[in-house]
Coordinates of N, CA and C in Angstrom, one line a residue:
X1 N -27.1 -23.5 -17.7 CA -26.1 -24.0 -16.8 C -26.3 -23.1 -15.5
X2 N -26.2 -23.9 -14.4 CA -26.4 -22.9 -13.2 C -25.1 -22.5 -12.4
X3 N -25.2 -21.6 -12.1 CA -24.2 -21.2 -11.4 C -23.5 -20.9 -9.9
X4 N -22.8 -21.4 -9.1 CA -22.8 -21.5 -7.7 C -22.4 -20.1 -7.3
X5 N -23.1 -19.3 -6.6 CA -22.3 -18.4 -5.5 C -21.8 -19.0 -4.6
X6 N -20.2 -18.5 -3.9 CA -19.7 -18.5 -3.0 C -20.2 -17.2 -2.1
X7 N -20.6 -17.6 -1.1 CA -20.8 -16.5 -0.1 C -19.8 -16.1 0.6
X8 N -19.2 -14.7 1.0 CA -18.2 -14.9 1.2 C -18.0 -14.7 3.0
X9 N -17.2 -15.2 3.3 CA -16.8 -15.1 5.1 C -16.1 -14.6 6.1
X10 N -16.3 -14.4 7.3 CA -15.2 -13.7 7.5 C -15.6 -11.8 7.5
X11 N -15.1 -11.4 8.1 CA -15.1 -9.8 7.7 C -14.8 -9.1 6.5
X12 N -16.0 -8.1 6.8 CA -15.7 -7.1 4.9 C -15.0 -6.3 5.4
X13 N -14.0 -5.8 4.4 CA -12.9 -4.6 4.4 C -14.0 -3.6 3.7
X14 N -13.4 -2.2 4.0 CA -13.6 -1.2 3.5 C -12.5 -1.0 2.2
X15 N -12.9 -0.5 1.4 CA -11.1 -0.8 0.3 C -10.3 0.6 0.8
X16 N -10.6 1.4 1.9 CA -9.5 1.8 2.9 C -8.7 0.9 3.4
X17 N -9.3 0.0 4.2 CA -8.7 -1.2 4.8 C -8.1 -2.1 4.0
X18 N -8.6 -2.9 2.9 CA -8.3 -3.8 1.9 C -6.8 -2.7 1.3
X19 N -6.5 -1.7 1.2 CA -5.5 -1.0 0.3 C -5.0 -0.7 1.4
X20 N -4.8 -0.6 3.1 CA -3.8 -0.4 3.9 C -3.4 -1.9 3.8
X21 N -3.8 -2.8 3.9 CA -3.2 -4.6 4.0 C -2.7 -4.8 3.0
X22 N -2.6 -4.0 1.2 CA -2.1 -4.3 0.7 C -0.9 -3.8 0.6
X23 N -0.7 -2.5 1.7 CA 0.1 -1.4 1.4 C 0.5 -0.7 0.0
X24 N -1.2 -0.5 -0.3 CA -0.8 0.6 -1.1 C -2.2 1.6 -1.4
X25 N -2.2 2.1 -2.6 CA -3.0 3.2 -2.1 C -4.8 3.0 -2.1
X26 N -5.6 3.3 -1.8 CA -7.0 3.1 -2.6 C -7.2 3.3 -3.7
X27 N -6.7 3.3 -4.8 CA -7.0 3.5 -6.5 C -7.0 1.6 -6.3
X28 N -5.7 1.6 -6.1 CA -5.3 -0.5 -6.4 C -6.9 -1.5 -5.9
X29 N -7.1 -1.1 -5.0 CA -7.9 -1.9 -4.7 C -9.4 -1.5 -5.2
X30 N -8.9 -0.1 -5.9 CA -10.9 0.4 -6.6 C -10.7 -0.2 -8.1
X31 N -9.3 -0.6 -8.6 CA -8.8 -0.9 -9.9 C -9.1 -2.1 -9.6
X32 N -9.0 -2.7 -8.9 CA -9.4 -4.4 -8.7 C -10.7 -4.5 -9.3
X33 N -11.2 -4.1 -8.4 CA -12.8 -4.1 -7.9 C -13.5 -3.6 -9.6
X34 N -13.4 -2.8 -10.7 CA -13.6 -2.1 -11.7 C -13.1 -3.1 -12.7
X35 N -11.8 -4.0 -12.3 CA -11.7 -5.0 -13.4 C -11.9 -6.4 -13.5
X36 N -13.1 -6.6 -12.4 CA -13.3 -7.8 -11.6 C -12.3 -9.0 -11.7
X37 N -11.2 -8.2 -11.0 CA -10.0 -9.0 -10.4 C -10.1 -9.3 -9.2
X38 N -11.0 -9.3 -8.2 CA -11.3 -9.9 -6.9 C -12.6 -9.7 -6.9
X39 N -13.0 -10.7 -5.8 CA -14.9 -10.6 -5.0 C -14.9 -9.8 -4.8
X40 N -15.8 -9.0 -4.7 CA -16.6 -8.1 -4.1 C -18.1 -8.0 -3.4
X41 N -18.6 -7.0 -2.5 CA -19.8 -7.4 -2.0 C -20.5 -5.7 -2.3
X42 N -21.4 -5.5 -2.7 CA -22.1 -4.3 -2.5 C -23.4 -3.7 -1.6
X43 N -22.8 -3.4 -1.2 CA -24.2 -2.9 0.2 C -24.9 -1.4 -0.3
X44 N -25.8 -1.7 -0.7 CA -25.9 0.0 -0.9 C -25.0 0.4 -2.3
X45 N -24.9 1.7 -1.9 CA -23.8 2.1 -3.0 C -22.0 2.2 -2.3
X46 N -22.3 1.0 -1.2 CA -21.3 0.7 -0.3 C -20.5 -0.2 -1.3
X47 N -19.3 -0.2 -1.1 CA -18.5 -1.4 -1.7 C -17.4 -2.1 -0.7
X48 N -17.4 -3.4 -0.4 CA -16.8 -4.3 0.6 C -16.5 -5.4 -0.2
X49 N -14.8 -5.6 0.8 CA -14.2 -7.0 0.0 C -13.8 -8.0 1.1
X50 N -14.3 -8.8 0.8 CA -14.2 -10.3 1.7 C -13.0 -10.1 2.2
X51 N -12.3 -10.1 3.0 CA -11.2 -10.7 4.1 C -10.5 -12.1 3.4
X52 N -11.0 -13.0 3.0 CA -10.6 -14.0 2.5 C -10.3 -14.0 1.5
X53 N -11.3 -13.4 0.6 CA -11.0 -12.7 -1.0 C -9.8 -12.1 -1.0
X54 N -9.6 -11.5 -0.3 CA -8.1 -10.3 -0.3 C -7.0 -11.6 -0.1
X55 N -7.1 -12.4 0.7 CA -6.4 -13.5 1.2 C -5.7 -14.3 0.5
X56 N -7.3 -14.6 -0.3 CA -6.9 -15.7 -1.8 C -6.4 -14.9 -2.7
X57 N -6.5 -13.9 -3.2 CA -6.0 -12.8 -4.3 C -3.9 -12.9 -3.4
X58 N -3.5 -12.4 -2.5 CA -2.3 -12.5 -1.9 C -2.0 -13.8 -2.5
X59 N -2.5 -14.6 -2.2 CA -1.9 -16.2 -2.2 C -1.7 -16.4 -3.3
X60 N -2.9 -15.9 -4.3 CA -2.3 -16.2 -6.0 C -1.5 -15.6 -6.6
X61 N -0.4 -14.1 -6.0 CA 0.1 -13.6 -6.3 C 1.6 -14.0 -5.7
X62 N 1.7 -15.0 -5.0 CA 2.9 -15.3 -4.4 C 3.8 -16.3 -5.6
X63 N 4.8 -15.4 -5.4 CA 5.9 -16.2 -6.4 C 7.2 -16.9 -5.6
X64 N 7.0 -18.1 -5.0 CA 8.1 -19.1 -4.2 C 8.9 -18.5 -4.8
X65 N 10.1 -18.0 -4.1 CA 11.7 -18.4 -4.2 C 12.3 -19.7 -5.4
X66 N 12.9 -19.1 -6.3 CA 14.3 -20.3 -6.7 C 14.9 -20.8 -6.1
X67 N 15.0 -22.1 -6.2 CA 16.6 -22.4 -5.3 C 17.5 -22.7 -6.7
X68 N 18.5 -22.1 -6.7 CA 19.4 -22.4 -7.2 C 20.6 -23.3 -6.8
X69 N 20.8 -24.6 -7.5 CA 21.9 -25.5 -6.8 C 23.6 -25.7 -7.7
X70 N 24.3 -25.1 -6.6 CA 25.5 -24.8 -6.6 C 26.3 -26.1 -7.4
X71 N 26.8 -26.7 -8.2 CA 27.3 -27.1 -8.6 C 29.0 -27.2 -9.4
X72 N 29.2 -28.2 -9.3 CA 31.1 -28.0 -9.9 C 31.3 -27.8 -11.2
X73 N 31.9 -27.0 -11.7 CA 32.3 -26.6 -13.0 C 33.2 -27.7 -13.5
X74 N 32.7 -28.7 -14.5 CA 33.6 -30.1 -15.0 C 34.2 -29.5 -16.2

């Protein structure tokens, strides 16, 4: 079975950068990266995360609002 790379686009973060966008610390984003919970790109013994990767990871993590509708007590 073969398998498709996505290449990814856009600017690489440093996971300095990737963990200031997430507002929080660099462990989160090296814990990502260690449980391949996001793309990653390795240059060297460099480690970089897609811009969009970080993007789509945010997006899957969004939990819409309830609406809750007011109704009469019968």
């Amino acid at each position: 079975m073969a398998t498709t790379k996505t290449r990814p686009t856009g600017r690489l973060l440093t996971v300095a950068q990737a963990a200031e966008r997430l507002n929080t610390s660099e462990r989160y984003p090296r814990r990502l990266i260690e449980e391949r919970r996001i793309t990653f790109v390795r240059i060297g013994r460099h480690v970089r995360i897609p811009e969009n990767a970080l993007e789509e990871f945010i997006t899957a993590g969004t939990v819409e609002p309830v609406r809750l509708r007011m109704g009469r007590a019968a």
